[in-house]
């Protein structure tokens, strides 16, 4: 039987081998596209799934699964056309979704765009390429779960004593334009050029899955390469609809392609929802009030789109944006410190000068951490994006009393868990001129299960704040601190603080419970006592 099976397997790939140059054909349920650039791919005409990815005569598609949107559309209407002898457009349609595969003559890329009128019912809006690990073995080690044992849900594992998860591959939107996997003489990359993220949600600092390496049903290993457009992974705002992209899956000889991938030719392809450069405008201006040493970013958002620009030398220029009125937000790191409003018109350049309205108090007695919307510098903050809190490589979450003036910032835990290290103490010494009424401030970057802080200073205990906004996601155990930034402040009455040694105790409260790192928790941005 073995020779027959091998023969059938070879025949199955004959459509993918049929061309020697740019072209498209259909046979049975297969639409075969040859880009003329060494890449031949096959689209199933009943589902829109990609069933073969042949690059330089090597098969990169995993044999047990397909490459597709979400978890597969199931059934779809699929058609194709050749445009100007230079482009092949394959259109995949359902009642609420239109997905495009585009081949450009001579290019080793599959260009894509995805248009939706509603969030798909078949799962998260993502592109996922399911590749043969043996052909493209090198991705990100912290996302390799082969041989692992699940320790949380079905997506966090231990492998050889280390925690692994596809979530530990995530990168902030603002930093993610190219990511990929490699093998011998090959690189396969997702490229999100220009404004590809404009219809996604979460803003510049939202992060999502890039890779996972898992075990498949046929006994081999599967390399998965993602681009998430919308997901509920710690999502802080409503989903947008419209066109996502253009984006591309690019095959190379190994090196990463440029993030400046030219997709301007989409204007000639009749892509639903595509807005060409001529139909867009820009915003320019100054941004002030963010201290040196912090990255300043200006974000723009409305119900239809989101954009961002990094401030350089006090000035910024937005990418090309769709017309409309936007709320502008100035960020110090990841902390919103200023807002504005601006309108964009097609072909126009608008001006918005934006400044920080949130500034540090003028009389700070002591401060732990920077107010920047991140836990940077705190204990385990450098590791949390790439490993679970329980990982043996983490430092102890219960380092003991933090002593202001002598403890290093890394002695303060980035997160306080109700069931792990609750009751974090801070010891501080005051002079007679520093006692009296004061304000105690805690900023947090996310919370889980209704966790929020209270504080006891000496014999005084603060009031209990209300529950923070609920985000239906596990947060920190999935490798992110990015939730909703919260500010908690209490007026400390005169007579509480004493000349000499004082002790503050931060306690996480919640009406919910949970075990260990899934107990209610907060991620700390900064702690401060000021007059």
Short mmCIF file of C-alpha atoms in Angstrom, two decimals:
data_model
loop_
_atom_site.label_atom_id
_atom_site.label_comp_id
_atom_site.label_asym_id
_atom_site.label_seq_id
_atom_site.Cartn_x
_atom_site.Cartn_y
_atom_site.Cartn_z
CA UNK A 1 0.00 0.00 0.00
CA UNK A 2 2.89 2.39 0.68
CA UNK A 3 3.73 3.00 -3.03
CA UNK A 4 0.06 3.73 -3.74
CA UNK A 5 -0.14 6.23 -0.88
CA UNK A 6 2.99 8.00 -2.09
CA UNK A 7 1.64 8.13 -5.63
CA UNK A 8 -1.65 9.61 -4.45
CA UNK A 9 0.20 12.20 -2.36
CA UNK A 10 2.25 13.22 -5.40
CA UNK A 11 -0.86 13.52 -7.58
CA UNK A 12 -2.48 15.70 -4.94
CA UNK A 13 0.25 18.29 -5.48
CA UNK A 14 0.22 18.21 -9.28
CA UNK A 15 -2.00 21.33 -9.51
CA UNK A 16 0.60 23.23 -7.51
CA UNK A 17 3.34 22.14 -9.88
CA UNK A 18 1.45 22.88 -13.07
CA UNK A 19 2.79 26.34 -13.83
CA UNK A 20 6.22 27.53 -14.77
CA UNK A 21 5.16 31.19 -14.81
CA UNK A 22 2.55 33.62 -13.52
CA UNK A 23 -0.96 32.23 -13.87
CA UNK A 24 -4.07 30.72 -12.31
CA UNK A 25 -6.22 27.67 -13.05
CA UNK A 26 -9.00 25.63 -11.45
CA UNK A 27 -9.34 21.88 -11.19
CA UNK A 28 -11.98 20.20 -9.05
CA UNK A 29 -12.11 22.11 -5.77
CA UNK A 30 -8.63 23.60 -6.18
CA UNK A 31 -7.66 27.03 -7.47
CA UNK A 32 -3.93 27.05 -8.15
CA UNK A 33 -2.05 30.35 -8.29
CA UNK A 34 1.54 30.67 -9.51
CA UNK A 35 2.99 34.07 -8.59
CA UNK A 36 5.86 33.72 -11.04
CA UNK A 37 8.16 34.46 -8.11
CA UNK A 38 8.82 30.92 -6.94
CA UNK A 39 5.61 30.68 -4.90
CA UNK A 40 2.63 28.48 -5.87
CA UNK A 41 -0.38 28.28 -3.59
CA UNK A 42 -3.67 26.39 -3.77
CA UNK A 43 -7.00 27.72 -2.49
CA UNK A 44 -9.91 25.35 -1.87
CA UNK A 45 -12.87 26.69 -3.82
CA UNK A 46 -15.49 25.58 -1.29
CA UNK A 47 -13.96 27.11 1.86
CA UNK A 48 -11.28 29.64 0.90
CA UNK A 49 -8.67 27.67 2.86
CA UNK A 50 -5.13 27.43 1.53
CA UNK A 51 -4.21 23.75 1.15
CA UNK A 52 -0.74 24.04 -0.38
CA UNK A 53 2.17 26.48 -0.09
CA UNK A 54 4.96 25.49 -2.46
CA UNK A 55 7.99 27.77 -2.48
CA UNK A 56 11.02 26.92 -4.62
CA UNK A 57 9.55 23.41 -4.97
CA UNK A 58 9.42 22.83 -1.20
CA UNK A 59 6.05 22.22 0.49
CA UNK A 60 5.54 24.43 3.59
CA UNK A 61 1.86 23.80 4.27
CA UNK A 62 1.23 21.39 7.16
CA UNK A 63 -0.46 18.24 5.89
CA UNK A 64 -3.01 17.84 8.70
CA UNK A 65 -4.48 21.36 8.72
CA UNK A 66 -5.01 24.33 6.43
CA UNK A 67 -4.08 27.99 6.43
CA UNK A 68 -7.10 30.26 6.72
CA UNK A 69 -8.98 33.00 8.49
CA UNK A 70 -10.04 32.48 12.10
CA UNK A 71 -10.53 28.74 12.64
CA UNK A 72 -11.65 28.27 9.06
CA UNK A 73 -14.76 29.72 7.42
CA UNK A 74 -16.29 26.28 6.83
CA UNK A 75 -17.97 27.20 3.57
CA UNK A 76 -17.60 30.25 1.36
CA UNK A 77 -18.10 31.48 -2.17
CA UNK A 78 -14.73 31.62 -3.94
CA UNK A 79 -13.90 33.21 -7.29
CA UNK A 80 -10.82 34.50 -9.07
CA UNK A 81 -9.80 36.92 -11.78
CA UNK A 82 -6.66 38.14 -13.51
CA UNK A 83 -6.21 41.91 -13.66
CA UNK A 84 -4.08 43.67 -16.28
CA UNK A 85 -1.99 40.53 -16.71
CA UNK A 86 -0.12 41.50 -13.52
CA UNK A 87 -2.38 40.57 -10.62
CA UNK A 88 -4.47 37.55 -9.68
CA UNK A 89 -7.24 38.21 -7.16
CA UNK A 90 -8.97 35.36 -5.37
CA UNK A 91 -12.11 36.52 -3.54
CA UNK A 92 -13.55 34.53 -0.63
CA UNK A 93 -17.00 35.64 0.54
CA UNK A 94 -19.54 34.88 3.26
CA UNK A 95 -22.59 36.90 4.32
CA UNK A 96 -20.51 39.21 6.55
CA UNK A 97 -16.92 38.75 5.33
CA UNK A 98 -14.88 39.18 2.16
CA UNK A 99 -11.28 38.01 2.14
CA UNK A 100 -8.84 38.63 -0.69
CA UNK A 101 -5.74 36.71 -1.76
CA UNK A 102 -3.69 38.66 -4.29
CA UNK A 103 -0.70 37.49 -6.30
CA UNK A 104 1.54 40.04 -7.98
CA UNK A 105 3.52 38.83 -10.97
CA UNK A 106 7.10 38.02 -10.00
CA UNK A 107 6.52 38.41 -6.25
CA UNK A 108 6.93 35.62 -3.69
CA UNK A 109 4.14 36.96 -1.49
CA UNK A 110 0.47 36.36 -0.89
CA UNK A 111 -1.03 39.81 -0.42
CA UNK A 112 -4.24 39.85 1.59
CA UNK A 113 -7.02 42.06 2.90
CA UNK A 114 -10.07 41.17 4.96
CA UNK A 115 -13.33 43.11 4.96
CA UNK A 116 -16.02 42.47 7.58
CA UNK A 117 -19.42 43.98 8.35
CA UNK A 118 -19.68 42.05 11.63
CA UNK A 119 -17.30 40.13 13.86
CA UNK A 120 -17.20 36.57 12.42
CA UNK A 121 -19.18 33.94 14.31
CA UNK A 122 -16.55 31.30 13.56
CA UNK A 123 -14.03 32.75 16.00
CA UNK A 124 -11.49 35.52 16.39
CA UNK A 125 -10.58 37.54 13.34
CA UNK A 126 -7.09 36.32 12.54
CA UNK A 127 -5.03 34.97 9.69
CA UNK A 128 -3.25 31.75 10.62
CA UNK A 129 -0.73 29.90 8.45
CA UNK A 130 -0.27 26.33 9.62
CA UNK A 131 3.21 25.38 8.42
CA UNK A 132 5.36 22.27 8.50
CA UNK A 133 7.73 22.65 11.43
CA UNK A 134 10.33 20.46 9.71
CA UNK A 135 10.50 22.96 6.84
CA UNK A 136 10.38 26.17 8.95
CA UNK A 137 11.51 25.19 12.45
CA UNK A 138 12.73 28.48 13.88
CA UNK A 139 10.22 30.82 15.49
CA UNK A 140 10.15 32.03 19.10
CA UNK A 141 11.18 29.48 21.71
CA UNK A 142 8.77 30.70 24.38
CA UNK A 143 5.86 29.79 22.07
CA UNK A 144 7.06 26.22 21.42
CA UNK A 145 4.72 23.89 23.31
CA UNK A 146 5.69 20.54 21.77
CA UNK A 147 6.00 17.95 24.55
CA UNK A 148 4.47 20.33 27.08
CA UNK A 149 2.06 19.78 29.95
CA UNK A 150 -0.85 22.19 30.30
CA UNK A 151 -0.79 24.15 33.57
CA UNK A 152 -3.45 26.80 32.86
CA UNK A 153 -6.42 26.34 30.57
CA UNK A 154 -5.36 24.79 27.28
CA UNK A 155 -2.86 27.46 26.29
CA UNK A 156 -0.12 27.70 28.95
CA UNK A 157 2.31 24.77 29.27
CA UNK A 158 5.51 23.68 30.95
CA UNK A 159 8.24 22.35 28.69
CA UNK A 160 11.48 21.11 30.27
CA UNK A 161 10.78 23.10 33.40
CA UNK A 162 9.94 26.36 31.59
CA UNK A 163 6.53 27.86 30.92
CA UNK A 164 5.51 28.28 27.28
CA UNK A 165 2.51 29.73 25.49
CA UNK A 166 1.54 31.24 22.17
CA UNK A 167 0.66 34.34 24.21
CA UNK A 168 4.33 34.74 25.12
CA UNK A 169 5.07 35.57 21.46
CA UNK A 170 3.04 38.79 21.57
CA UNK A 171 4.40 42.20 20.55
CA UNK A 172 2.75 45.61 20.85
CA UNK A 173 0.97 46.77 17.69
CA UNK A 174 3.19 49.85 17.48
CA UNK A 175 6.27 47.61 17.27
CA UNK A 176 4.90 44.84 15.07
CA UNK A 177 5.14 45.32 11.32
CA UNK A 178 7.17 42.22 10.42
CA UNK A 179 7.39 38.85 12.17
CA UNK A 180 8.09 35.39 10.86
CA UNK A 181 9.66 31.96 11.00
CA UNK A 182 12.69 30.59 9.20
CA UNK A 183 14.21 27.35 7.98
CA UNK A 184 17.01 26.22 5.71
CA UNK A 185 17.11 28.79 2.92
CA UNK A 186 13.67 30.17 3.70
CA UNK A 187 11.90 32.83 5.72
CA UNK A 188 8.11 33.12 5.93
CA UNK A 189 6.96 36.46 7.30
CA UNK A 190 3.78 38.32 8.06
CA UNK A 191 4.11 41.95 6.98
CA UNK A 192 1.65 44.61 8.15
CA UNK A 193 2.73 47.74 6.29
CA UNK A 194 1.57 51.30 6.82
CA UNK A 195 -1.91 51.46 8.30
CA UNK A 196 -2.72 47.73 8.32
CA UNK A 197 -3.87 48.00 11.95
CA UNK A 198 -6.31 50.85 11.31
CA UNK A 199 -9.45 48.69 11.73
CA UNK A 200 -8.12 46.68 14.66
CA UNK A 201 -8.87 47.62 18.27
CA UNK A 202 -6.87 48.30 21.41
CA UNK A 203 -4.58 51.15 20.39
CA UNK A 204 -0.81 51.28 19.88
CA UNK A 205 0.12 49.21 22.95
CA UNK A 206 -2.28 46.32 22.48
CA UNK A 207 -0.49 43.04 21.87
CA UNK A 208 -1.49 39.67 20.49
CA UNK A 209 -0.24 36.23 19.43
CA UNK A 210 2.39 35.97 16.68
CA UNK A 211 3.43 32.31 16.76
CA UNK A 212 2.96 28.92 18.29
CA UNK A 213 4.73 25.61 17.68
CA UNK A 214 2.51 22.67 18.51
CA UNK A 215 1.95 18.96 18.00
CA UNK A 216 -0.43 17.91 15.24
CA UNK A 217 -2.62 14.88 14.77
CA UNK A 218 -0.41 13.15 12.21
CA UNK A 219 2.55 12.88 14.56
CA UNK A 220 4.58 15.82 13.31
CA UNK A 221 5.11 19.30 14.67
CA UNK A 222 3.23 22.30 13.34
CA UNK A 223 4.50 25.86 13.13
CA UNK A 224 1.70 28.41 13.29
CA UNK A 225 2.20 31.97 12.04
CA UNK A 226 -0.50 34.49 12.94
CA UNK A 227 -1.76 37.96 12.31
CA UNK A 228 -4.50 38.84 14.76
CA UNK A 229 -6.84 41.57 13.55
CA UNK A 230 -9.42 41.39 16.36
CA UNK A 231 -9.43 39.29 19.51
CA UNK A 232 -10.71 39.25 23.08
CA UNK A 233 -7.21 38.82 24.50
CA UNK A 234 -7.28 41.65 27.08
CA UNK A 235 -9.25 43.85 24.70
CA UNK A 236 -9.98 47.33 26.09
CA UNK A 237 -12.33 48.74 23.46
CA UNK A 238 -15.09 47.69 21.08
CA UNK A 239 -14.26 45.87 17.85
CA UNK A 240 -14.15 47.81 14.63
CA UNK A 241 -15.39 46.57 11.29
CA UNK A 242 -14.35 47.48 7.74
CA UNK A 243 -11.19 46.57 5.86
CA UNK A 244 -8.22 45.04 7.71
CA UNK A 245 -4.97 45.41 5.84
CA UNK A 246 -3.62 45.19 3.24
CA UNK A 247 -1.16 42.72 4.74
CA UNK A 248 0.96 39.95 3.28
CA UNK A 249 2.62 36.61 3.90
CA UNK A 250 6.03 36.98 2.27
CA UNK A 251 8.44 34.14 1.40
CA UNK A 252 12.15 34.97 1.24
CA UNK A 253 15.48 33.15 1.18
CA UNK A 254 15.68 33.77 4.93
CA UNK A 255 16.10 37.45 5.73
CA UNK A 256 13.18 39.58 6.88
CA UNK A 257 11.49 41.74 4.22
CA UNK A 258 11.10 45.47 4.58
CA UNK A 259 8.16 46.77 6.60
CA UNK A 260 7.66 49.33 3.83
CA UNK A 261 5.90 46.85 1.57
CA UNK A 262 4.26 48.62 -1.36
CA UNK A 263 0.55 47.82 -1.47
CA UNK A 264 -0.57 50.91 -3.39
CA UNK A 265 -1.60 48.67 -6.32
CA UNK A 266 -4.62 47.61 -4.26
CA UNK A 267 -6.27 50.81 -5.53
CA UNK A 268 -6.66 49.15 -8.94
CA UNK A 269 -8.08 45.83 -7.68
CA UNK A 270 -11.64 46.79 -6.63
CA UNK A 271 -11.13 45.84 -2.99
CA UNK A 272 -14.19 46.58 -0.86
CA UNK A 273 -13.39 49.16 1.82
CA UNK A 274 -9.96 50.07 0.47
CA UNK A 275 -9.15 53.79 0.71
CA UNK A 276 -6.28 54.88 -1.51
CA UNK A 277 -3.70 57.48 -0.52
CA UNK A 278 -5.53 60.12 -2.54
CA UNK A 279 -8.59 59.66 -0.33
CA UNK A 280 -6.68 60.16 2.92
CA UNK A 281 -5.21 63.03 4.90
CA UNK A 282 -2.53 63.62 7.53
CA UNK A 283 -2.11 65.39 10.85
CA UNK A 284 0.97 67.29 11.93
CA UNK A 285 1.81 69.16 15.06
CA UNK A 286 3.79 69.44 18.24
CA UNK A 287 3.54 67.40 21.41
CA UNK A 288 4.71 68.90 24.70
CA UNK A 289 4.84 68.13 28.38
CA UNK A 290 6.28 64.60 28.24
CA UNK A 291 9.56 64.63 30.18
CA UNK A 292 12.76 63.62 28.44
CA UNK A 293 13.57 59.98 28.93
CA UNK A 294 10.03 58.86 28.09
CA UNK A 295 8.75 57.91 24.64
CA UNK A 296 5.91 60.17 23.58
CA UNK A 297 3.26 58.80 21.23
CA UNK A 298 0.18 60.48 19.80
CA UNK A 299 -2.74 58.14 19.12
CA UNK A 300 -5.85 58.88 17.06
CA UNK A 301 -9.10 56.93 17.28
CA UNK A 302 -12.78 56.96 16.37
CA UNK A 303 -15.34 54.21 15.85
CA UNK A 304 -13.98 53.39 12.39
CA UNK A 305 -10.19 53.58 12.67
CA UNK A 306 -7.10 53.96 14.85
CA UNK A 307 -3.61 55.36 14.12
CA UNK A 308 -0.52 56.50 16.00
CA UNK A 309 2.68 58.45 15.54
CA UNK A 310 5.84 58.60 17.64
CA UNK A 311 6.95 62.08 18.68
CA UNK A 312 10.44 63.02 17.51
CA UNK A 313 12.04 66.25 18.68
CA UNK A 314 8.73 67.56 19.94
CA UNK A 315 6.93 67.08 16.63
CA UNK A 316 4.98 64.31 14.94
CA UNK A 317 3.37 63.45 11.61
CA UNK A 318 0.56 60.92 11.42
CA UNK A 319 0.33 58.22 8.77
CA UNK A 320 -2.21 58.70 6.00
CA UNK A 321 -5.62 58.50 7.68
CA UNK A 322 -9.18 58.02 6.52
CA UNK A 323 -11.31 61.19 6.64
CA UNK A 324 -13.20 61.79 9.87
CA UNK A 325 -13.03 63.36 13.31
CA UNK A 326 -10.68 61.71 15.78
CA UNK A 327 -9.94 61.86 19.47
CA UNK A 328 -6.22 62.38 19.92
CA UNK A 329 -4.37 61.05 22.95
CA UNK A 330 -0.85 61.96 24.04
CA UNK A 331 0.95 59.13 25.81
CA UNK A 332 3.90 59.29 28.19
CA UNK A 333 5.13 55.76 27.72
CA UNK A 334 1.77 53.96 27.83
CA UNK A 335 0.02 56.45 30.13
CA UNK A 336 -2.48 58.86 28.60
CA UNK A 337 -1.52 62.37 29.70
CA UNK A 338 -3.26 64.64 27.18
CA UNK A 339 -6.20 64.68 24.78
CA UNK A 340 -7.48 66.68 21.83
CA UNK A 341 -9.80 66.50 18.85
CA UNK A 342 -8.94 66.84 15.18
CA UNK A 343 -10.61 66.34 11.81
CA UNK A 344 -9.03 64.83 8.71
CA UNK A 345 -10.07 65.50 5.13
CA UNK A 346 -9.09 63.74 1.92
CA UNK A 347 -5.94 65.28 0.49
CA UNK A 348 -5.59 67.66 3.41
CA UNK A 349 -3.10 68.24 6.21
CA UNK A 350 -4.53 69.15 9.60
CA UNK A 351 -2.65 70.67 12.52
CA UNK A 352 -2.99 69.60 16.13
CA UNK A 353 -0.65 70.78 18.85
CA UNK A 354 -1.20 68.65 21.92
CA UNK A 355 0.16 68.98 25.45
CA UNK A 356 0.20 66.97 28.64
CA UNK A 357 -2.51 67.93 31.10
CA UNK A 358 -1.61 65.16 33.55
CA UNK A 359 1.58 66.12 35.36
CA UNK A 360 3.40 64.93 38.46
CA UNK A 361 2.55 66.52 41.81
CA UNK A 362 4.85 69.36 42.78
CA UNK A 363 5.70 68.08 46.27
CA UNK A 364 6.45 64.36 46.16
CA UNK A 365 7.69 62.89 49.44
CA UNK A 366 8.65 59.57 47.84
CA UNK A 367 7.83 57.59 44.72
CA UNK A 368 8.34 53.97 43.61
CA UNK A 369 8.36 53.49 39.84
CA UNK A 370 7.65 55.94 37.02
CA UNK A 371 4.16 57.07 36.14
CA UNK A 372 4.28 55.79 32.57
CA UNK A 373 1.54 53.16 32.24
CA UNK A 374 3.97 50.25 32.61
CA UNK A 375 5.54 48.26 35.48
CA UNK A 376 9.00 48.78 34.00
CA UNK A 377 11.80 48.22 36.50
CA UNK A 378 9.68 46.36 39.04
CA UNK A 379 10.44 42.78 40.05
CA UNK A 380 9.65 40.30 37.24
CA UNK A 381 8.51 43.02 34.83
CA UNK A 382 11.31 42.16 32.42
CA UNK A 383 10.12 38.54 32.26
CA UNK A 384 6.35 38.70 32.39
CA UNK A 385 5.84 39.15 28.63
CA UNK A 386 7.67 35.87 27.93
CA UNK A 387 6.78 33.56 30.84
CA UNK A 388 4.04 32.66 33.30
CA UNK A 389 4.23 34.12 36.83
CA UNK A 390 4.85 30.60 38.19
CA UNK A 391 7.94 30.07 36.04
CA UNK A 392 11.01 28.98 38.01
CA UNK A 393 13.03 31.74 36.33
CA UNK A 394 10.88 34.38 38.05
CA UNK A 395 12.17 35.99 41.23
CA UNK A 396 10.10 35.53 44.38
CA UNK A 397 6.82 37.40 44.27
CA UNK A 398 7.14 38.01 48.03
CA UNK A 399 10.41 39.91 48.42
CA UNK A 400 9.53 41.33 51.82
CA UNK A 401 9.20 44.88 53.03
CA UNK A 402 10.24 47.56 50.54
CA UNK A 403 12.31 50.25 52.27
CA UNK A 404 12.12 53.66 50.62
CA UNK A 405 15.55 55.11 50.07
CA UNK A 406 17.49 51.84 50.28
CA UNK A 407 15.59 49.13 48.37
CA UNK A 408 16.09 49.01 44.60
CA UNK A 409 13.04 49.31 42.37
CA UNK A 410 13.47 45.64 41.41
CA UNK A 411 12.68 44.74 45.02
CA UNK A 412 9.07 45.83 44.50
CA UNK A 413 6.81 43.25 42.76
CA UNK A 414 5.20 44.32 39.51
CA UNK A 415 1.98 42.54 40.50
CA UNK A 416 0.16 41.85 43.74
CA UNK A 417 -1.98 38.69 43.81
CA UNK A 418 -4.67 38.21 46.44
CA UNK A 419 -3.65 34.57 46.99
CA UNK A 420 0.14 34.88 46.50
CA UNK A 421 1.76 38.03 47.87
CA UNK A 422 -1.03 40.15 49.27
CA UNK A 423 -0.16 42.79 51.86
CA UNK A 424 2.96 44.27 50.29
CA UNK A 425 4.61 46.49 52.89
CA UNK A 426 6.46 49.76 52.30
CA UNK A 427 8.58 51.26 55.09
CA UNK A 428 9.52 54.92 54.90
CA UNK A 429 11.07 57.48 57.22
CA UNK A 430 9.78 61.06 57.50
CA UNK A 431 11.15 64.20 59.05
CA UNK A 432 9.03 66.44 61.23
CA UNK A 433 8.48 68.80 58.30
CA UNK A 434 7.01 65.99 56.17
CA UNK A 435 4.29 64.82 58.55
CA UNK A 436 0.74 66.10 58.39
CA UNK A 437 -1.98 65.56 55.80
CA UNK A 438 -0.82 63.93 52.58
CA UNK A 439 -2.06 61.96 49.56
CA UNK A 440 -1.27 58.33 48.85
CA UNK A 441 -1.44 57.35 45.16
CA UNK A 442 -1.31 54.01 43.36
CA UNK A 443 -1.47 53.71 39.59
CA UNK A 444 -2.20 50.32 38.03
CA UNK A 445 -2.02 49.13 34.41
CA UNK A 446 -4.47 46.23 34.61
CA UNK A 447 -6.55 44.22 37.03
CA UNK A 448 -7.99 40.72 37.08
CA UNK A 449 -11.20 39.43 38.69
CA UNK A 450 -12.10 42.81 40.16
CA UNK A 451 -8.81 43.25 41.99
CA UNK A 452 -8.13 46.75 43.31
CA UNK A 453 -5.89 48.13 46.05
CA UNK A 454 -6.49 49.47 49.52
CA UNK A 455 -3.81 50.84 51.82
CA UNK A 456 -3.18 50.88 55.53
CA UNK A 457 -0.67 53.44 56.86
CA UNK A 458 0.28 52.94 60.48
CA UNK A 459 -3.12 52.81 62.23
CA UNK A 460 -5.17 54.36 59.42
CA UNK A 461 -6.93 52.33 56.69
CA UNK A 462 -8.16 53.78 53.44
CA UNK A 463 -11.63 53.44 51.99
CA UNK A 464 -12.27 50.63 49.50
CA UNK A 465 -12.56 51.75 45.87
CA UNK A 466 -15.13 50.33 43.49
CA UNK A 467 -14.29 47.52 41.11
CA UNK A 468 -12.28 48.50 38.01
CA UNK A 469 -13.58 47.94 34.47
CA UNK A 470 -13.98 44.23 33.82
CA UNK A 471 -11.89 42.78 30.99
CA UNK A 472 -12.81 39.20 30.19
CA UNK A 473 -9.28 37.85 29.91
CA UNK A 474 -6.61 36.44 32.19
CA UNK A 475 -4.15 39.29 31.61
CA UNK A 476 -0.84 38.86 33.38
CA UNK A 477 -0.76 35.06 33.13
CA UNK A 478 -1.03 35.50 29.36
CA UNK A 479 2.02 37.73 29.22
CA UNK A 480 0.62 41.24 29.21
CA UNK A 481 0.24 44.15 31.60
CA UNK A 482 -1.80 46.19 29.15
CA UNK A 483 -5.31 46.68 30.47
CA UNK A 484 -7.06 49.83 31.63
CA UNK A 485 -4.80 52.30 33.44
CA UNK A 486 -6.36 53.21 36.81
CA UNK A 487 -5.56 55.91 39.36
CA UNK A 488 -6.33 55.33 43.04
CA UNK A 489 -5.82 58.15 45.55
CA UNK A 490 -6.62 58.61 49.21
CA UNK A 491 -6.31 61.63 51.45
CA UNK A 492 -4.21 60.62 54.43
CA UNK A 493 -5.49 62.58 57.45
CA UNK A 494 -3.26 64.67 59.64
CA UNK A 495 -2.02 62.69 62.61
CA UNK A 496 -1.51 59.49 60.62
CA UNK A 497 2.07 60.05 59.51
CA UNK A 498 4.75 60.29 62.18
CA UNK A 499 8.25 61.66 62.36
CA UNK A 500 10.48 58.63 62.01
CA UNK A 501 9.48 55.19 60.71
CA UNK A 502 6.12 54.63 58.99
CA UNK A 503 4.68 51.53 57.36
CA UNK A 504 2.19 51.32 54.48
CA UNK A 505 0.57 48.02 53.51
CA UNK A 506 -1.04 47.57 50.08
CA UNK A 507 -3.76 44.92 49.99
CA UNK A 508 -5.70 43.67 46.96
CA UNK A 509 -9.41 43.29 47.61
CA UNK A 510 -12.15 41.74 45.50
CA UNK A 511 -15.47 39.99 45.93
CA UNK A 512 -14.05 37.24 43.72
CA UNK A 513 -11.54 34.56 44.57
CA UNK A 514 -9.16 32.27 42.74
CA UNK A 515 -6.12 30.10 43.14
CA UNK A 516 -2.59 31.46 43.11
CA UNK A 517 -1.94 33.56 40.00
CA UNK A 518 -5.58 33.37 38.90
CA UNK A 519 -6.67 35.06 42.10
CA UNK A 520 -7.71 38.74 41.87
CA UNK A 521 -4.64 40.84 41.16
CA UNK A 522 -3.29 44.20 40.05
CA UNK A 523 -0.27 45.23 37.99
CA UNK A 524 1.47 48.23 39.54
CA UNK A 525 2.57 51.25 37.52
CA UNK A 526 3.77 53.37 40.46
CA UNK A 527 3.23 54.18 44.13
CA UNK A 528 3.58 57.66 45.56
CA UNK A 529 3.16 59.73 48.70
CA UNK A 530 2.89 63.47 48.17
CA UNK A 531 1.72 66.68 49.80
#
